[in-house]
Amino acid sequence: MFDADEIKALQRVSAPLTEAATLSAVVGRSALSGITGALDLIQVAAIAVGRFGTIIGMNSQAERCLGYDLAIRNNRLTLLDRQANADLTRLIDQLAHSSDLHPLPSSPIVVRRIDKRPIVIQIQPVPPAARSPFLGARAILLIRDLEGSAAFDQALLAATFELTPAQARLAARLARGDSVEAAAQAAGVALATARNQLKTIFQKTGTHRQAELVALLHRVK
């Protein structure tokens, strides 16, 4: 296929090309690790996948989500929920057969569970300019386990909305999904006291309903 002079020329550039490819892979993996690590700091579970669905990297938050309903098999994410797994399979098929310029599905994948709240997987495409040619992360899957209790910084809530410590504790519990009754019991206060605190929280945050308050608090988190 090549004559002697061409073979000699290829031999001379073989080592530099190998070094360049290795360096590019290392840089790409470092960049990917930085992205998932940053998401780890704000408690967001993230899995980076390539064009054919292979897992390129994940952070510790994602590792904690793995188990019966979400598992890694043959270096791919598999879901126990059949419908959700079919949706994920369709997504991976689009990654494999569509152009980089083709938009990916924006609808989240909802993993239903029998005795727990669902897991929501959102797809964040990786723009072509941000990819390493030797690493090829095509998308990042952001995983949110609705069963887990979100962490809210009570000091931040208090400073943002000028809440007292007791009001901030109540707001944080409501934001995690507790009812007013459950929050009052956990705090060891009367239900009437908790309701009065909630009225004050509504005034200070400019909200009128508990659902509106919770949505606002999740934006501060």
PDB file of C-alpha atoms in Angstrom:
ATOM      1  CA  MET A   1       0.000   0.000   0.000  1.00  0.00           C
ATOM      2  CA  PHE A   2       2.952   2.348   0.717  1.00  0.00           C
ATOM      3  CA  ASP A   3       6.372   2.453  -0.918  1.00  0.00           C
ATOM      4  CA  ALA A   4       9.615   2.378   1.074  1.00  0.00           C
ATOM      5  CA  ASP A   5      10.013   6.176   1.289  1.00  0.00           C
ATOM      6  CA  GLU A   6       6.430   6.601   2.474  1.00  0.00           C
ATOM      7  CA  ILE A   7       6.892   3.932   5.143  1.00  0.00           C
ATOM      8  CA  LYS A   8      10.006   5.693   6.443  1.00  0.00           C
ATOM      9  CA  ALA A   9       8.101   9.009   6.572  1.00  0.00           C
ATOM     10  CA  LEU A  10       5.227   7.408   8.476  1.00  0.00           C
ATOM     11  CA  GLN A  11       7.656   5.828  10.930  1.00  0.00           C
ATOM     12  CA  ARG A  12       9.157   9.240  11.682  1.00  0.00           C
ATOM     13  CA  VAL A  13       5.781  10.793  12.566  1.00  0.00           C
ATOM     14  CA  SER A  14       4.368   7.754  14.370  1.00  0.00           C
ATOM     15  CA  ALA A  15       5.878   8.540  17.768  1.00  0.00           C
ATOM     16  CA  PRO A  16       4.959  12.274  17.782  1.00  0.00           C
ATOM     17  CA  LEU A  17       1.386  11.440  16.750  1.00  0.00           C
ATOM     18  CA  THR A  18       1.113   8.860  19.544  1.00  0.00           C
ATOM     19  CA  GLU A  19       2.406  11.387  22.065  1.00  0.00           C
ATOM     20  CA  ALA A  20      -0.051  14.016  20.817  1.00  0.00           C
ATOM     21  CA  ALA A  21      -2.951  11.580  21.046  1.00  0.00           C
ATOM     22  CA  THR A  22      -1.966  10.544  24.567  1.00  0.00           C
ATOM     23  CA  LEU A  23      -1.616  14.157  25.675  1.00  0.00           C
ATOM     24  CA  SER A  24      -4.992  15.053  24.156  1.00  0.00           C
ATOM     25  CA  ALA A  25      -6.656  12.163  25.977  1.00  0.00           C
ATOM     26  CA  VAL A  26      -5.106  13.203  29.296  1.00  0.00           C
ATOM     27  CA  VAL A  27      -6.175  16.826  28.823  1.00  0.00           C
ATOM     28  CA  GLY A  28      -9.665  15.745  27.781  1.00  0.00           C
ATOM     29  CA  ARG A  29     -10.094  13.506  30.797  1.00  0.00           C
ATOM     30  CA  SER A  30      -8.836  16.252  33.090  1.00  0.00           C
ATOM     31  CA  ALA A  31     -11.350  18.687  31.636  1.00  0.00           C
ATOM     32  CA  LEU A  32     -14.171  16.161  31.976  1.00  0.00           C
ATOM     33  CA  SER A  33     -13.138  15.366  35.538  1.00  0.00           C
ATOM     34  CA  GLY A  34     -13.190  19.091  36.288  1.00  0.00           C
ATOM     35  CA  ILE A  35     -16.753  19.411  34.976  1.00  0.00           C
ATOM     36  CA  THR A  36     -18.154  16.453  36.910  1.00  0.00           C
ATOM     37  CA  GLY A  37     -16.131  17.454  39.969  1.00  0.00           C
ATOM     38  CA  ALA A  38     -17.598  20.949  39.905  1.00  0.00           C
ATOM     39  CA  LEU A  39     -21.091  19.446  39.722  1.00  0.00           C
ATOM     40  CA  ASP A  40     -20.119  17.218  42.634  1.00  0.00           C
ATOM     41  CA  LEU A  41     -19.407  20.301  44.754  1.00  0.00           C
ATOM     42  CA  ILE A  42     -22.962  21.552  44.276  1.00  0.00           C
ATOM     43  CA  GLN A  43     -24.355  18.058  44.908  1.00  0.00           C
ATOM     44  CA  VAL A  44     -25.400  17.286  41.345  1.00  0.00           C
ATOM     45  CA  ALA A  45     -24.968  13.695  40.166  1.00  0.00           C
ATOM     46  CA  ALA A  46     -23.430  13.614  36.679  1.00  0.00           C
ATOM     47  CA  ILE A  47     -22.460  10.864  34.234  1.00  0.00           C
ATOM     48  CA  ALA A  48     -20.630  11.694  31.004  1.00  0.00           C
ATOM     49  CA  VAL A  49     -21.386   9.399  28.068  1.00  0.00           C
ATOM     50  CA  GLY A  50     -19.859   9.048  24.626  1.00  0.00           C
ATOM     51  CA  ARG A  51     -21.526   8.786  21.245  1.00  0.00           C
ATOM     52  CA  PHE A  52     -22.321   5.077  21.680  1.00  0.00           C
ATOM     53  CA  GLY A  53     -23.499   5.353  25.274  1.00  0.00           C
ATOM     54  CA  THR A  54     -20.305   4.227  26.945  1.00  0.00           C
ATOM     55  CA  ILE A  55     -19.625   5.882  30.272  1.00  0.00           C
ATOM     56  CA  ILE A  56     -16.585   8.123  30.111  1.00  0.00           C
ATOM     57  CA  GLY A  57     -16.745   9.433  33.655  1.00  0.00           C
ATOM     58  CA  MET A  58     -18.971  10.069  36.652  1.00  0.00           C
ATOM     59  CA  ASN A  59     -18.730  11.899  39.958  1.00  0.00           C
ATOM     60  CA  SER A  60     -19.225  10.590  43.484  1.00  0.00           C
ATOM     61  CA  GLN A  61     -22.797  11.908  43.635  1.00  0.00           C
ATOM     62  CA  ALA A  62     -23.666   9.701  40.640  1.00  0.00           C
ATOM     63  CA  GLU A  63     -21.979   6.698  42.216  1.00  0.00           C
ATOM     64  CA  ARG A  64     -24.275   7.074  45.233  1.00  0.00           C
ATOM     65  CA  CYS A  65     -27.322   6.854  42.928  1.00  0.00           C
ATOM     66  CA  LEU A  66     -26.312   3.455  41.584  1.00  0.00           C
ATOM     67  CA  GLY A  67     -28.096   0.399  42.890  1.00  0.00           C
ATOM     68  CA  TYR A  68     -31.155  -1.676  42.122  1.00  0.00           C
ATOM     69  CA  ASP A  69     -32.890   0.854  39.864  1.00  0.00           C
ATOM     70  CA  LEU A  70     -29.790   2.328  38.191  1.00  0.00           C
ATOM     71  CA  ALA A  71     -26.868   0.070  37.357  1.00  0.00           C
ATOM     72  CA  ILE A  72     -23.753  -0.021  35.184  1.00  0.00           C
ATOM     73  CA  ARG A  73     -23.537  -3.018  32.856  1.00  0.00           C
ATOM     74  CA  ASN A  74     -20.922  -3.372  30.127  1.00  0.00           C
ATOM     75  CA  ASN A  75     -19.860   0.208  30.892  1.00  0.00           C
ATOM     76  CA  ARG A  76     -23.353   1.522  30.087  1.00  0.00           C
ATOM     77  CA  LEU A  77     -26.114   2.885  32.272  1.00  0.00           C
ATOM     78  CA  THR A  78     -29.138   0.581  32.498  1.00  0.00           C
ATOM     79  CA  LEU A  79     -32.459   1.325  34.192  1.00  0.00           C
ATOM     80  CA  LEU A  80     -34.825  -1.136  35.859  1.00  0.00           C
ATOM     81  CA  ASP A  81     -37.882   0.836  34.722  1.00  0.00           C
ATOM     82  CA  ARG A  82     -38.582  -0.594  31.242  1.00  0.00           C
ATOM     83  CA  GLN A  83     -40.092   2.581  29.819  1.00  0.00           C
ATOM     84  CA  ALA A  84     -37.254   4.721  31.165  1.00  0.00           C
ATOM     85  CA  ASN A  85     -34.684   2.248  29.845  1.00  0.00           C
ATOM     86  CA  ALA A  86     -36.352   2.336  26.424  1.00  0.00           C
ATOM     87  CA  ASP A  87     -36.200   6.150  26.495  1.00  0.00           C
ATOM     88  CA  LEU A  88     -32.513   5.997  27.394  1.00  0.00           C
ATOM     89  CA  THR A  89     -31.877   3.488  24.608  1.00  0.00           C
ATOM     90  CA  ARG A  90     -33.537   5.821  22.092  1.00  0.00           C
ATOM     91  CA  LEU A  91     -31.370   8.671  23.338  1.00  0.00           C
ATOM     92  CA  ILE A  92     -28.188   6.622  22.920  1.00  0.00           C
ATOM     93  CA  ASP A  93     -29.334   5.601  19.439  1.00  0.00           C
ATOM     94  CA  GLN A  94     -29.712   9.275  18.547  1.00  0.00           C
ATOM     95  CA  LEU A  95     -26.227   9.988  19.875  1.00  0.00           C
ATOM     96  CA  ALA A  96     -24.808   7.239  17.668  1.00  0.00           C
ATOM     97  CA  HIS A  97     -26.604   8.087  14.444  1.00  0.00           C
ATOM     98  CA  SER A  98     -27.212  11.836  14.474  1.00  0.00           C
ATOM     99  CA  SER A  99     -24.979  14.717  13.555  1.00  0.00           C
ATOM    100  CA  ASP A 100     -23.256  16.705  16.282  1.00  0.00           C
ATOM    101  CA  LEU A 101     -25.368  19.637  15.147  1.00  0.00           C
ATOM    102  CA  HIS A 102     -28.620  17.716  15.628  1.00  0.00           C
ATOM    103  CA  PRO A 103     -30.411  18.789  18.839  1.00  0.00           C
ATOM    104  CA  LEU A 104     -30.761  16.139  21.517  1.00  0.00           C
ATOM    105  CA  PRO A 105     -34.058  15.439  23.298  1.00  0.00           C
ATOM    106  CA  SER A 106     -34.717  17.931  26.066  1.00  0.00           C
ATOM    107  CA  SER A 107     -37.428  15.934  27.848  1.00  0.00           C
ATOM    108  CA  PRO A 108     -36.202  14.327  31.071  1.00  0.00           C
ATOM    109  CA  ILE A 109     -36.200  10.568  31.555  1.00  0.00           C
ATOM    110  CA  VAL A 110     -38.284   9.609  34.593  1.00  0.00           C
ATOM    111  CA  VAL A 111     -37.319   6.357  36.339  1.00  0.00           C
ATOM    112  CA  ARG A 112     -40.387   5.103  38.217  1.00  0.00           C
ATOM    113  CA  ARG A 113     -39.903   3.084  41.411  1.00  0.00           C
ATOM    114  CA  ILE A 114     -42.353   0.966  43.380  1.00  0.00           C
ATOM    115  CA  ASP A 115     -41.772   2.127  46.952  1.00  0.00           C
ATOM    116  CA  LYS A 116     -39.827   5.341  46.370  1.00  0.00           C
ATOM    117  CA  ARG A 117     -40.147   8.635  44.584  1.00  0.00           C
ATOM    118  CA  PRO A 118     -38.836   8.617  41.000  1.00  0.00           C
ATOM    119  CA  ILE A 119     -35.369   9.417  39.719  1.00  0.00           C
ATOM    120  CA  VAL A 120     -35.184  12.132  37.050  1.00  0.00           C
ATOM    121  CA  ILE A 121     -32.424  12.079  34.430  1.00  0.00           C
ATOM    122  CA  GLN A 122     -31.843  15.237  32.401  1.00  0.00           C
ATOM    123  CA  ILE A 123     -29.675  15.366  29.292  1.00  0.00           C
ATOM    124  CA  GLN A 124     -27.119  18.115  28.845  1.00  0.00           C
ATOM    125  CA  PRO A 125     -25.416  17.992  25.415  1.00  0.00           C
ATOM    126  CA  VAL A 126     -21.696  18.696  25.235  1.00  0.00           C
ATOM    127  CA  PRO A 127     -21.056  21.237  22.433  1.00  0.00           C
ATOM    128  CA  PRO A 128     -18.654  20.013  19.717  1.00  0.00           C
ATOM    129  CA  ALA A 129     -16.150  22.785  20.500  1.00  0.00           C
ATOM    130  CA  ALA A 130     -15.901  21.555  24.103  1.00  0.00           C
ATOM    131  CA  ARG A 131     -15.043  17.965  23.210  1.00  0.00           C
ATOM    132  CA  SER A 132     -11.674  16.309  22.932  1.00  0.00           C
ATOM    133  CA  PRO A 133     -11.378  14.338  19.678  1.00  0.00           C
ATOM    134  CA  PHE A 134      -9.815  11.476  21.628  1.00  0.00           C
ATOM    135  CA  LEU A 135     -12.334  11.525  24.487  1.00  0.00           C
ATOM    136  CA  GLY A 136     -15.586  12.352  22.739  1.00  0.00           C
ATOM    137  CA  ALA A 137     -18.036  13.051  25.578  1.00  0.00           C
ATOM    138  CA  ARG A 138     -21.307  13.605  23.730  1.00  0.00           C
ATOM    139  CA  ALA A 139     -23.635  14.332  26.647  1.00  0.00           C
ATOM    140  CA  ILE A 140     -23.760  14.613  30.416  1.00  0.00           C
ATOM    141  CA  LEU A 141     -26.628  12.910  32.228  1.00  0.00           C
ATOM    142  CA  LEU A 142     -27.718  14.868  35.293  1.00  0.00           C
ATOM    143  CA  ILE A 143     -29.381  12.569  37.832  1.00  0.00           C
ATOM    144  CA  ARG A 144     -31.756  13.733  40.529  1.00  0.00           C
ATOM    145  CA  ASP A 145     -33.056  11.276  43.114  1.00  0.00           C
ATOM    146  CA  LEU A 146     -36.311  12.758  44.408  1.00  0.00           C
ATOM    147  CA  GLU A 147     -36.253  10.374  47.368  1.00  0.00           C
ATOM    148  CA  GLY A 148     -33.120  11.924  48.788  1.00  0.00           C
ATOM    149  CA  SER A 149     -33.369  14.933  51.061  1.00  0.00           C
ATOM    150  CA  ALA A 150     -31.811  17.997  49.487  1.00  0.00           C
ATOM    151  CA  ALA A 151     -29.338  19.979  51.517  1.00  0.00           C
ATOM    152  CA  PHE A 152     -30.288  23.573  52.217  1.00  0.00           C
ATOM    153  CA  ASP A 153     -27.977  26.080  53.840  1.00  0.00           C
ATOM    154  CA  GLN A 154     -30.089  27.522  56.646  1.00  0.00           C
ATOM    155  CA  ALA A 155     -27.611  30.334  57.214  1.00  0.00           C
ATOM    156  CA  LEU A 156     -27.895  31.312  53.549  1.00  0.00           C
ATOM    157  CA  LEU A 157     -31.700  31.249  53.701  1.00  0.00           C
ATOM    158  CA  ALA A 158     -31.639  33.378  56.847  1.00  0.00           C
ATOM    159  CA  ALA A 159     -29.246  35.919  55.340  1.00  0.00           C
ATOM    160  CA  THR A 160     -31.080  36.086  52.002  1.00  0.00           C
ATOM    161  CA  PHE A 161     -34.580  36.620  53.390  1.00  0.00           C
ATOM    162  CA  GLU A 162     -33.765  38.032  56.861  1.00  0.00           C
ATOM    163  CA  LEU A 163     -35.245  34.996  58.588  1.00  0.00           C
ATOM    164  CA  THR A 164     -34.735  34.103  62.214  1.00  0.00           C
ATOM    165  CA  PRO A 165     -32.940  30.777  62.897  1.00  0.00           C
ATOM    166  CA  ALA A 166     -36.284  29.132  63.715  1.00  0.00           C
ATOM    167  CA  GLN A 167     -37.857  30.446  60.516  1.00  0.00           C
ATOM    168  CA  ALA A 168     -34.863  29.300  58.469  1.00  0.00           C
ATOM    169  CA  ARG A 169     -35.110  25.796  59.959  1.00  0.00           C
ATOM    170  CA  LEU A 170     -38.804  25.625  59.098  1.00  0.00           C
ATOM    171  CA  ALA A 171     -38.196  26.938  55.565  1.00  0.00           C
ATOM    172  CA  ALA A 172     -35.455  24.339  54.986  1.00  0.00           C
ATOM    173  CA  ARG A 173     -37.717  21.500  56.140  1.00  0.00           C
ATOM    174  CA  LEU A 174     -40.564  22.662  53.922  1.00  0.00           C
ATOM    175  CA  ALA A 175     -38.162  22.930  50.976  1.00  0.00           C
ATOM    176  CA  ARG A 176     -37.111  19.303  51.552  1.00  0.00           C
ATOM    177  CA  GLY A 177     -40.733  18.230  51.239  1.00  0.00           C
ATOM    178  CA  ASP A 178     -41.890  18.097  54.874  1.00  0.00           C
ATOM    179  CA  SER A 179     -45.411  19.183  55.733  1.00  0.00           C
ATOM    180  CA  VAL A 180     -45.946  21.989  58.238  1.00  0.00           C
ATOM    181  CA  GLU A 181     -47.160  19.386  60.731  1.00  0.00           C
ATOM    182  CA  ALA A 182     -44.061  17.209  60.303  1.00  0.00           C
ATOM    183  CA  ALA A 183     -41.761  20.249  60.491  1.00  0.00           C
ATOM    184  CA  ALA A 184     -43.443  21.430  63.690  1.00  0.00           C
ATOM    185  CA  GLN A 185     -43.105  17.991  65.266  1.00  0.00           C
ATOM    186  CA  ALA A 186     -39.436  17.712  64.292  1.00  0.00           C
ATOM    187  CA  ALA A 187     -38.722  21.174  65.718  1.00  0.00           C
ATOM    188  CA  GLY A 188     -40.649  20.417  68.930  1.00  0.00           C
ATOM    189  CA  VAL A 189     -43.017  23.367  68.571  1.00  0.00           C
ATOM    190  CA  ALA A 190     -46.784  23.652  68.467  1.00  0.00           C
ATOM    191  CA  LEU A 191     -48.477  23.496  65.083  1.00  0.00           C
ATOM    192  CA  ALA A 192     -49.922  26.979  65.656  1.00  0.00           C
ATOM    193  CA  THR A 193     -46.409  28.318  66.227  1.00  0.00           C
ATOM    194  CA  ALA A 194     -45.136  26.764  62.996  1.00  0.00           C
ATOM    195  CA  ARG A 195     -48.051  28.206  61.057  1.00  0.00           C
ATOM    196  CA  ASN A 196     -47.357  31.684  62.446  1.00  0.00           C
ATOM    197  CA  GLN A 197     -43.716  31.307  61.458  1.00  0.00           C
ATOM    198  CA  LEU A 198     -44.814  30.265  57.957  1.00  0.00           C
ATOM    199  CA  LYS A 199     -46.965  33.396  57.631  1.00  0.00           C
ATOM    200  CA  THR A 200     -43.928  35.510  58.488  1.00  0.00           C
ATOM    201  CA  ILE A 201     -41.796  33.552  56.013  1.00  0.00           C
ATOM    202  CA  PHE A 202     -44.388  34.257  53.308  1.00  0.00           C
ATOM    203  CA  GLN A 203     -44.169  37.976  54.074  1.00  0.00           C
ATOM    204  CA  LYS A 204     -40.376  38.074  54.083  1.00  0.00           C
ATOM    205  CA  THR A 205     -40.012  36.060  50.863  1.00  0.00           C
ATOM    206  CA  GLY A 206     -42.876  37.735  48.998  1.00  0.00           C
ATOM    207  CA  THR A 207     -44.653  34.412  48.431  1.00  0.00           C
ATOM    208  CA  HIS A 208     -48.260  33.436  49.110  1.00  0.00           C
ATOM    209  CA  ARG A 209     -48.433  29.653  48.890  1.00  0.00           C
ATOM    210  CA  GLN A 210     -46.232  26.848  50.180  1.00  0.00           C
ATOM    211  CA  ALA A 211     -45.554  25.550  46.657  1.00  0.00           C
ATOM    212  CA  GLU A 212     -44.428  29.013  45.566  1.00  0.00           C
ATOM    213  CA  LEU A 213     -42.170  29.262  48.614  1.00  0.00           C
ATOM    214  CA  VAL A 214     -40.586  25.853  47.957  1.00  0.00           C
ATOM    215  CA  ALA A 215     -39.916  26.763  44.314  1.00  0.00           C
ATOM    216  CA  LEU A 216     -38.194  29.962  45.424  1.00  0.00           C
ATOM    217  CA  LEU A 217     -36.066  28.205  48.035  1.00  0.00           C
ATOM    218  CA  HIS A 218     -34.885  25.677  45.465  1.00  0.00           C
ATOM    219  CA  ARG A 219     -33.595  28.580  43.378  1.00  0.00           C
ATOM    220  CA  VAL A 220     -31.518  29.802  46.321  1.00  0.00           C
ATOM    221  CA  LYS A 221     -30.067  26.328  47.028  1.00  0.00           C
TER     222      LYS A 221
END
